[in-house]
Amino acid sequence: MDRFLITGGAPLKGTVRIAGAKNATLPIMAASLLCPGTCEIHEVPDLRDVRVMCEILKLMGAKVEAGKGYCRIDAASVAACEVPENLMREMRSSIFIMGALLGRLGKVKVSYPGGCAIGPRPIDLHLKGLSALGAKITEKHGYVLAEGPALRGSDVHLDFPSVGATENIMMAAVKAQGVTVIRNAAKEPEVVDLQNFLNKMGAKIRGAGTDTIKIEGVSDLYPTSHSVIPDRIEAGTFMLAAAMTQGDVHLENVIAEHTEPVAAKLRETGAEVVSSGEGIYVTARRRLQAVDIKTLPYPGYPTDMQPQTMAMLSVAEGTSVAIENIFVNRFKHVDELRRMGAQINIEGRAAVIRGVERLSGACVEASDLRAGVALVLAGLVADGQTVLENVYHIDRGYEALEEKLRRLGAQVQRLKESR
């Protein structure tokens, strides 16, 4: 498996273009199965998870053509309704296939999905929502079979504003007879992007971005073209990297509103964050100050930014507290940060971070996507060299991360596995 060799100490300076959002791309790709025609998706990031989704769509009978920044999906001949277990286990976002295939074919069989090891992420809310639309759910031998040849609109109240459950129910409800109302829906920008894509295909959805989404079922959907929103988590990651290295970075292809929770905290640390029509500028001229964070559903502080923020606070002046309210096991990066000299104590869902002036390079290992990139950020400010193992996790969610960092002045090398 590939590794990163990172030599710390260089402030990041220059311009970086943010890729399309992974967490918007994957459900939109799945939603293309609802349309018996060809959809074009633009601003598609070149990621491992995107390539896995392409393989899943092909196995369902779709014709997929992918190139630099785009994906063309012809779902006219989709007939398969069972997703192979090996692909389901490779990527959690494969669960989006359920709503799309149920809406298109009235039947879908999947195994329980895999993905990052950041704690249990049960799919019970997905199944509850699909069941409310009239799908018969059977769970047996590690598989889930959903059958609903005649879905009907219904009121669905989510116990938690799950992004995945909200999106899966939206996809199934598009072809259901009558009106579906999702209450306590997730408000994330990626949900709004999915709504926009589906509406371009002829769906009738309104309310995405609020806690109540209404879907009026339609009988037919049509091919369309759509550009994915910028990745707010990649943008937030580069914003933190610029600040903690005391750099000066201009981010292009960003929606400032989507990054505001991160920008607000950065301003509290003493960094300068300025947004304009040309993008976002992040500058830090001195050591950052400690701040507290608490992860919450959007528009709260993103759980996907918690590990990177903890890396930043490890070298901030003072003591910070990070509270993780979304995933119970999202502190796996802490032991690796400690290997680099970070002073972090875990107390239940809270991490107490006592900032040190410098971290030290070490050999560390990525346990999941965001933990991996947090260790990259730590390596950027560490004395000496850091070797990061298992960077395939990072390849799931960041397009050419090491190349973008090098263009900003960082010393990051990818070491290929020798065979």
Short mmCIF file of C-alpha atoms in Angstrom, two decimals:
data_model
loop_
_atom_site.label_atom_id
_atom_site.label_comp_id
_atom_site.label_asym_id
_atom_site.label_seq_id
_atom_site.Cartn_x
_atom_site.Cartn_y
_atom_site.Cartn_z
CA MET A 1 0.00 0.00 0.00
CA ASP A 2 1.20 3.52 -0.81
CA ARG A 3 2.62 5.83 1.86
CA PHE A 4 3.17 9.55 2.18
CA LEU A 5 6.54 10.98 3.19
CA ILE A 6 5.96 14.46 4.64
CA THR A 7 8.65 16.94 5.65
CA GLY A 8 7.14 19.61 7.86
CA GLY A 9 7.88 23.28 8.37
CA ALA A 10 6.84 25.00 5.13
CA PRO A 11 3.98 27.54 5.19
CA LEU A 12 1.41 26.91 2.46
CA LYS A 13 1.16 29.71 -0.09
CA GLY A 14 -0.64 30.00 -3.41
CA THR A 15 -3.92 28.99 -5.00
CA VAL A 16 -5.76 25.66 -4.85
CA ARG A 17 -8.88 24.62 -6.74
CA ILE A 18 -11.38 22.58 -4.76
CA ALA A 19 -12.86 19.50 -6.45
CA GLY A 20 -16.51 18.53 -6.71
CA ALA A 21 -18.05 17.14 -3.54
CA LYS A 22 -17.62 13.43 -2.99
CA ASN A 23 -20.70 13.33 -0.76
CA ALA A 24 -22.81 14.95 -3.47
CA THR A 25 -21.36 12.99 -6.39
CA LEU A 26 -22.05 9.49 -5.06
CA PRO A 27 -25.81 9.84 -4.38
CA ILE A 28 -26.26 11.72 -7.68
CA MET A 29 -24.54 8.87 -9.52
CA ALA A 30 -26.87 6.40 -7.81
CA ALA A 31 -29.90 8.59 -8.63
CA SER A 32 -29.04 8.40 -12.32
CA LEU A 33 -30.36 4.81 -12.22
CA LEU A 34 -33.87 6.23 -11.88
CA CYS A 35 -33.77 7.59 -15.43
CA PRO A 36 -33.98 5.24 -18.47
CA GLY A 37 -31.57 7.37 -20.46
CA THR A 38 -28.17 9.07 -20.33
CA CYS A 39 -27.25 11.60 -17.64
CA GLU A 40 -24.07 13.66 -17.63
CA ILE A 41 -22.47 14.68 -14.34
CA HIS A 42 -19.74 17.31 -14.28
CA GLU A 43 -17.18 18.38 -11.64
CA VAL A 44 -16.83 14.71 -10.70
CA PRO A 45 -13.74 14.18 -8.51
CA ASP A 46 -11.27 11.43 -9.37
CA LEU A 47 -11.63 9.34 -6.21
CA ARG A 48 -11.46 5.70 -5.25
CA ASP A 49 -15.08 5.77 -4.02
CA VAL A 50 -16.26 7.24 -7.34
CA ARG A 51 -14.52 4.44 -9.22
CA VAL A 52 -16.21 1.86 -6.99
CA MET A 53 -19.60 3.45 -7.67
CA CYS A 54 -18.88 3.27 -11.41
CA GLU A 55 -18.29 -0.47 -11.08
CA ILE A 56 -21.53 -0.93 -9.15
CA LEU A 57 -23.53 0.95 -11.79
CA LYS A 58 -21.98 -1.16 -14.55
CA LEU A 59 -22.93 -4.37 -12.74
CA MET A 60 -26.51 -3.07 -12.53
CA GLY A 61 -26.53 -2.89 -16.33
CA ALA A 62 -25.68 0.78 -16.84
CA LYS A 63 -23.14 1.95 -19.40
CA VAL A 64 -20.65 4.25 -17.70
CA GLU A 65 -18.11 6.51 -19.33
CA ALA A 66 -15.85 8.47 -16.99
CA GLY A 67 -13.20 11.02 -17.87
CA LYS A 68 -11.43 13.98 -16.29
CA GLY A 69 -14.08 15.80 -14.31
CA TYR A 70 -17.14 14.12 -15.78
CA CYS A 71 -19.19 10.94 -15.77
CA ARG A 72 -21.75 9.86 -18.38
CA ILE A 73 -24.25 7.23 -17.21
CA ASP A 74 -26.66 5.47 -19.57
CA ALA A 75 -29.15 3.59 -17.37
CA ALA A 76 -31.55 2.58 -20.15
CA SER A 77 -30.73 -1.13 -19.81
CA VAL A 78 -30.56 -1.39 -16.01
CA ALA A 79 -32.12 -4.67 -14.95
CA ALA A 80 -30.02 -6.14 -12.12
CA CYS A 81 -31.28 -5.48 -8.63
CA GLU A 82 -28.58 -7.13 -6.49
CA VAL A 83 -25.34 -5.39 -5.56
CA PRO A 84 -22.37 -7.76 -5.03
CA GLU A 85 -21.26 -8.04 -1.42
CA ASN A 86 -17.60 -7.24 -2.11
CA LEU A 87 -18.50 -3.82 -3.54
CA MET A 88 -21.04 -3.04 -0.82
CA ARG A 89 -18.41 -3.73 1.83
CA GLU A 90 -15.84 -1.55 0.09
CA MET A 91 -17.87 1.65 0.28
CA ARG A 92 -20.67 2.71 2.60
CA SER A 93 -22.17 5.08 0.03
CA SER A 94 -23.21 2.05 -2.01
CA ILE A 95 -26.31 2.05 0.22
CA PHE A 96 -27.73 4.82 -2.02
CA ILE A 97 -28.37 2.16 -4.62
CA MET A 98 -31.30 0.96 -2.50
CA GLY A 99 -33.59 3.95 -2.98
CA ALA A 100 -32.72 4.34 -6.66
CA LEU A 101 -33.25 0.69 -7.64
CA LEU A 102 -36.37 0.38 -5.51
CA GLY A 103 -37.82 3.38 -7.32
CA ARG A 104 -36.76 2.10 -10.75
CA LEU A 105 -37.27 -1.68 -10.52
CA GLY A 106 -39.41 -2.14 -7.41
CA LYS A 107 -36.86 -4.52 -5.88
CA VAL A 108 -33.31 -4.39 -4.55
CA LYS A 109 -31.03 -6.73 -2.63
CA VAL A 110 -27.90 -5.51 -0.87
CA SER A 111 -25.53 -6.65 1.84
CA TYR A 112 -24.76 -4.41 4.78
CA PRO A 113 -22.41 -1.67 3.55
CA GLY A 114 -18.82 -1.11 4.59
CA GLY A 115 -16.67 2.02 4.69
CA CYS A 116 -14.65 3.84 7.35
CA ALA A 117 -14.26 2.40 10.85
CA ILE A 118 -15.57 5.41 12.75
CA GLY A 119 -18.25 3.64 14.74
CA PRO A 120 -21.63 2.07 14.03
CA ARG A 121 -23.70 3.72 11.32
CA PRO A 122 -26.82 1.56 11.23
CA ILE A 123 -29.11 1.67 8.21
CA ASP A 124 -32.28 1.32 10.28
CA LEU A 125 -33.41 4.84 9.38
CA HIS A 126 -33.03 4.00 5.68
CA LEU A 127 -35.12 0.86 6.09
CA LYS A 128 -37.72 2.61 8.23
CA GLY A 129 -38.22 5.25 5.56
CA LEU A 130 -38.44 2.79 2.67
CA SER A 131 -40.84 0.64 4.67
CA ALA A 132 -43.07 3.70 5.22
CA LEU A 133 -43.33 4.01 1.43
CA GLY A 134 -44.70 0.47 1.26
CA ALA A 135 -41.54 -1.55 0.70
CA LYS A 136 -41.42 -4.98 2.30
CA ILE A 137 -38.06 -5.35 4.07
CA THR A 138 -36.51 -8.76 4.68
CA GLU A 139 -33.19 -9.09 6.53
CA LYS A 140 -31.49 -12.48 6.35
CA HIS A 141 -27.92 -13.88 6.28
CA GLY A 142 -26.34 -10.43 6.16
CA TYR A 143 -28.47 -9.26 3.26
CA VAL A 144 -31.36 -6.81 3.02
CA LEU A 145 -34.11 -7.41 0.46
CA ALA A 146 -36.51 -4.54 -0.21
CA GLU A 147 -39.54 -5.19 -2.42
CA GLY A 148 -42.00 -2.47 -3.38
CA PRO A 149 -43.44 -2.73 -6.87
CA ALA A 150 -46.08 -0.10 -6.03
CA LEU A 151 -44.60 2.45 -3.64
CA ARG A 152 -46.96 5.02 -2.17
CA GLY A 153 -46.22 8.43 -0.70
CA SER A 154 -46.20 8.70 3.07
CA ASP A 155 -45.13 10.86 6.02
CA VAL A 156 -41.69 9.85 7.27
CA HIS A 157 -40.28 11.24 10.52
CA LEU A 158 -36.57 10.57 10.99
CA ASP A 159 -35.39 10.02 14.56
CA PHE A 160 -32.11 11.69 13.56
CA PRO A 161 -31.43 13.95 10.53
CA SER A 162 -29.41 11.33 8.69
CA VAL A 163 -28.06 12.53 5.33
CA GLY A 164 -27.99 9.06 3.81
CA ALA A 165 -31.49 8.13 4.96
CA THR A 166 -32.89 11.46 3.74
CA GLU A 167 -31.34 10.96 0.30
CA ASN A 168 -32.37 7.31 -0.02
CA ILE A 169 -35.98 8.12 0.85
CA MET A 170 -35.96 11.02 -1.62
CA MET A 171 -34.82 8.74 -4.46
CA ALA A 172 -37.43 6.08 -3.75
CA ALA A 173 -40.22 8.63 -3.22
CA VAL A 174 -39.63 10.28 -6.59
CA LYS A 175 -41.39 7.37 -8.33
CA ALA A 176 -43.93 6.64 -5.56
CA GLN A 177 -47.59 7.39 -6.10
CA GLY A 178 -48.75 10.44 -4.15
CA VAL A 179 -46.86 12.81 -1.84
CA THR A 180 -44.07 11.95 0.57
CA VAL A 181 -43.08 14.28 3.40
CA ILE A 182 -39.75 13.75 5.17
CA ARG A 183 -39.66 15.46 8.56
CA ASN A 184 -36.50 16.09 10.58
CA ALA A 185 -34.68 15.76 7.27
CA ALA A 186 -30.96 16.43 6.95
CA LYS A 187 -30.19 20.00 5.81
CA GLU A 188 -26.75 19.42 4.30
CA PRO A 189 -25.85 21.15 1.00
CA GLU A 190 -25.39 17.72 -0.58
CA VAL A 191 -29.10 17.01 0.00
CA VAL A 192 -29.96 20.24 -1.81
CA ASP A 193 -27.68 19.22 -4.70
CA LEU A 194 -29.46 15.87 -5.00
CA GLN A 195 -32.81 17.66 -5.06
CA ASN A 196 -31.57 19.93 -7.84
CA PHE A 197 -30.36 16.96 -9.90
CA LEU A 198 -33.61 15.03 -9.47
CA ASN A 199 -35.72 18.08 -10.31
CA LYS A 200 -33.73 18.55 -13.51
CA MET A 201 -34.79 14.98 -14.40
CA GLY A 202 -38.45 15.92 -13.91
CA ALA A 203 -38.95 15.15 -10.21
CA LYS A 204 -41.10 17.44 -8.05
CA ILE A 205 -39.20 18.04 -4.81
CA ARG A 206 -39.08 21.10 -2.61
CA GLY A 207 -37.76 21.90 0.83
CA ALA A 208 -34.22 20.45 0.69
CA GLY A 209 -32.02 22.52 2.98
CA THR A 210 -34.82 22.73 5.56
CA ASP A 211 -36.04 20.08 8.00
CA THR A 212 -39.12 19.26 5.89
CA ILE A 213 -38.88 17.91 2.34
CA LYS A 214 -41.93 17.25 0.16
CA ILE A 215 -41.77 14.91 -2.83
CA GLU A 216 -44.63 14.58 -5.29
CA GLY A 217 -44.25 11.30 -7.15
CA VAL A 218 -43.95 11.35 -10.95
CA SER A 219 -44.32 8.59 -13.49
CA ASP A 220 -41.43 9.52 -15.79
CA LEU A 221 -37.95 10.96 -15.46
CA TYR A 222 -35.73 12.26 -18.24
CA PRO A 223 -31.99 12.53 -18.99
CA THR A 224 -30.23 15.64 -17.77
CA SER A 225 -26.85 17.27 -17.17
CA HIS A 226 -25.66 18.53 -13.80
CA SER A 227 -22.55 20.03 -12.19
CA VAL A 228 -21.76 18.87 -8.65
CA ILE A 229 -21.24 21.46 -5.90
CA PRO A 230 -17.70 22.05 -4.55
CA ASP A 231 -16.51 19.83 -1.70
CA ARG A 232 -16.93 21.81 1.54
CA ILE A 233 -14.88 19.25 3.50
CA GLU A 234 -11.92 19.46 1.13
CA ALA A 235 -12.24 23.24 1.28
CA GLY A 236 -12.30 23.19 5.08
CA THR A 237 -9.25 20.91 5.14
CA PHE A 238 -7.19 23.33 3.03
CA MET A 239 -8.44 26.28 5.11
CA LEU A 240 -7.10 24.62 8.28
CA ALA A 241 -3.85 23.64 6.54
CA ALA A 242 -3.26 27.24 5.50
CA ALA A 243 -3.92 28.57 9.00
CA MET A 244 -1.93 26.04 11.01
CA THR A 245 1.16 26.39 8.76
CA GLN A 246 0.88 30.19 9.08
CA GLY A 247 0.41 30.37 5.36
CA ASP A 248 -1.52 32.40 2.82
CA VAL A 249 -3.84 30.39 0.55
CA HIS A 250 -6.54 31.32 -1.96
CA LEU A 251 -9.22 28.64 -2.46
CA GLU A 252 -11.04 28.58 -5.80
CA ASN A 253 -14.32 26.80 -6.63
CA VAL A 254 -15.85 27.11 -3.18
CA ILE A 255 -19.24 28.14 -1.82
CA ALA A 256 -18.38 30.31 1.16
CA GLU A 257 -21.72 29.72 2.89
CA HIS A 258 -21.04 25.98 3.02
CA THR A 259 -17.72 26.52 4.81
CA GLU A 260 -18.94 29.14 7.30
CA PRO A 261 -18.89 26.84 10.39
CA VAL A 262 -15.18 26.21 9.77
CA ALA A 263 -14.44 29.83 8.83
CA ALA A 264 -16.06 31.09 12.03
CA LYS A 265 -13.87 28.88 14.21
CA LEU A 266 -10.75 29.82 12.25
CA ARG A 267 -11.47 33.49 12.88
CA GLU A 268 -11.69 32.69 16.61
CA THR A 269 -8.18 31.20 16.45
CA GLY A 270 -6.84 34.47 15.08
CA ALA A 271 -6.63 33.47 11.42
CA GLU A 272 -7.90 35.83 8.76
CA VAL A 273 -10.64 34.39 6.52
CA VAL A 274 -12.03 36.56 3.73
CA SER A 275 -14.57 35.40 1.15
CA SER A 276 -15.26 37.13 -2.14
CA GLY A 277 -16.67 36.28 -5.52
CA GLU A 278 -13.25 34.92 -6.42
CA GLY A 279 -13.13 32.40 -3.58
CA ILE A 280 -11.85 32.28 0.00
CA TYR A 281 -8.55 33.69 1.28
CA VAL A 282 -7.03 32.26 4.48
CA THR A 283 -4.03 33.86 6.13
CA ALA A 284 -2.38 33.36 9.52
CA ARG A 285 0.60 35.44 10.61
CA ARG A 286 1.15 33.99 14.07
CA ARG A 287 0.47 30.93 16.18
CA LEU A 288 -3.24 30.12 16.43
CA GLN A 289 -5.21 30.37 19.67
CA ALA A 290 -7.15 27.49 21.27
CA VAL A 291 -10.89 27.20 20.58
CA ASP A 292 -13.62 24.69 21.49
CA ILE A 293 -15.66 22.80 18.90
CA LYS A 294 -18.77 20.63 19.08
CA THR A 295 -19.85 18.56 16.07
CA LEU A 296 -23.49 18.79 15.03
CA PRO A 297 -25.62 18.18 11.93
CA TYR A 298 -25.44 20.97 9.33
CA PRO A 299 -25.29 23.92 9.77
CA GLY A 300 -23.32 22.94 12.87
CA TYR A 301 -19.63 22.08 12.91
CA PRO A 302 -19.06 19.10 10.55
CA THR A 303 -18.03 15.79 12.08
CA ASP A 304 -15.97 15.26 8.90
CA MET A 305 -13.81 18.22 9.98
CA GLN A 306 -13.29 17.15 13.59
CA PRO A 307 -10.06 15.10 13.11
CA GLN A 308 -8.41 17.82 10.99
CA THR A 309 -9.43 20.46 13.53
CA MET A 310 -7.94 18.40 16.35
CA ALA A 311 -4.65 18.27 14.43
CA MET A 312 -4.73 22.06 14.13
CA LEU A 313 -5.56 22.56 17.82
CA SER A 314 -2.66 20.27 18.76
CA VAL A 315 -0.31 23.14 17.90
CA ALA A 316 -2.54 26.03 19.00
CA GLU A 317 -1.72 28.11 22.06
CA GLY A 318 -3.81 27.06 25.06
CA THR A 319 -6.24 24.27 25.84
CA SER A 320 -9.13 23.30 23.55
CA VAL A 321 -12.05 20.90 23.92
CA ALA A 322 -13.52 18.95 20.98
CA ILE A 323 -16.87 17.21 21.54
CA GLU A 324 -17.97 14.57 19.02
CA ASN A 325 -21.75 14.23 18.91
CA ILE A 326 -22.21 12.30 15.65
CA PHE A 327 -19.95 9.22 15.66
CA VAL A 328 -19.02 7.39 18.85
CA ASN A 329 -15.69 6.05 17.56
CA ARG A 330 -14.23 9.06 15.79
CA PHE A 331 -11.13 9.52 17.89
CA LYS A 332 -8.96 6.84 16.28
CA HIS A 333 -6.53 9.50 15.07
CA VAL A 334 -5.73 10.56 18.64
CA ASP A 335 -3.23 7.77 19.37
CA GLU A 336 -1.37 8.59 16.15
CA LEU A 337 -1.31 12.32 16.95
CA ARG A 338 0.09 11.44 20.37
CA ARG A 339 2.90 9.54 18.64
CA MET A 340 3.78 12.89 17.06
CA GLY A 341 3.85 14.64 20.44
CA ALA A 342 0.28 15.91 20.71
CA GLN A 343 -1.13 16.19 24.25
CA ILE A 344 -4.69 14.92 24.01
CA ASN A 345 -6.86 13.24 26.65
CA ILE A 346 -10.14 11.54 25.81
CA GLU A 347 -13.05 11.74 28.25
CA GLY A 348 -16.06 9.98 26.73
CA ARG A 349 -17.21 12.03 23.75
CA ALA A 350 -14.83 14.88 24.61
CA ALA A 351 -11.18 15.36 23.75
CA VAL A 352 -9.09 17.83 25.74
CA ILE A 353 -6.21 19.17 23.62
CA ARG A 354 -3.31 21.02 25.23
CA GLY A 355 -1.49 22.73 22.42
CA VAL A 356 2.26 22.25 21.98
CA GLU A 357 4.60 24.53 20.04
CA ARG A 358 5.73 21.81 17.63
CA LEU A 359 4.90 18.23 16.77
CA SER A 360 7.56 15.67 15.87
CA GLY A 361 7.67 13.58 12.73
CA ALA A 362 6.86 9.90 13.24
CA CYS A 363 5.60 6.80 11.44
CA VAL A 364 1.82 6.86 11.73
CA GLU A 365 -1.14 5.04 10.18
CA ALA A 366 -4.43 6.24 8.72
CA SER A 367 -7.42 4.36 10.15
CA ASP A 368 -10.02 6.12 8.01
CA LEU A 369 -10.44 8.93 5.50
CA ARG A 370 -10.62 12.01 7.75
CA ALA A 371 -8.21 10.61 10.34
CA GLY A 372 -5.72 10.08 7.53
CA VAL A 373 -5.88 13.64 6.26
CA ALA A 374 -5.64 14.93 9.84
CA LEU A 375 -2.28 13.17 10.11
CA VAL A 376 -1.19 14.79 6.84
CA LEU A 377 -1.95 18.20 8.37
CA ALA A 378 -0.03 17.24 11.49
CA GLY A 379 2.92 16.23 9.34
CA LEU A 380 2.93 19.64 7.65
CA VAL A 381 3.76 21.34 10.97
CA ALA A 382 5.95 18.63 12.52
CA ASP A 383 9.71 18.77 12.96
CA GLY A 384 11.45 16.28 10.68
CA GLN A 385 9.77 13.67 8.53
CA THR A 386 6.44 11.90 8.95
CA VAL A 387 5.64 8.62 7.20
CA LEU A 388 1.91 7.99 6.80
CA GLU A 389 0.78 4.45 6.04
CA ASN A 390 -2.53 3.36 4.43
CA VAL A 391 -3.06 6.47 2.32
CA TYR A 392 -5.63 4.54 0.25
CA HIS A 393 -8.11 5.84 2.85
CA ILE A 394 -7.26 9.40 1.78
CA ASP A 395 -7.65 8.47 -1.89
CA ARG A 396 -11.30 7.70 -1.13
CA GLY A 397 -12.10 11.36 -0.54
CA TYR A 398 -9.31 13.68 -1.73
CA GLU A 399 -8.33 14.07 -5.36
CA ALA A 400 -4.54 14.27 -5.85
CA LEU A 401 -4.03 15.62 -2.33
CA GLU A 402 -0.25 15.40 -2.38
CA GLU A 403 -0.04 17.20 -5.74
CA LYS A 404 -2.23 20.07 -4.53
CA LEU A 405 -0.17 20.41 -1.36
CA ARG A 406 3.11 20.41 -3.31
CA ARG A 407 1.82 23.22 -5.53
CA LEU A 408 1.30 25.22 -2.31
CA GLY A 409 4.87 24.61 -1.21
CA ALA A 410 4.50 21.54 1.01
CA GLN A 411 7.02 18.72 0.89
CA VAL A 412 4.84 15.64 0.38
CA GLN A 413 5.86 12.54 -1.57
CA ARG A 414 3.81 9.47 -2.41
CA LEU A 415 5.91 6.34 -1.99
CA LYS A 416 4.59 3.57 -4.17
CA GLU A 417 4.44 0.05 -2.75
CA SER A 418 7.25 -2.05 -4.17
CA ARG A 419 6.12 -5.35 -5.70
#
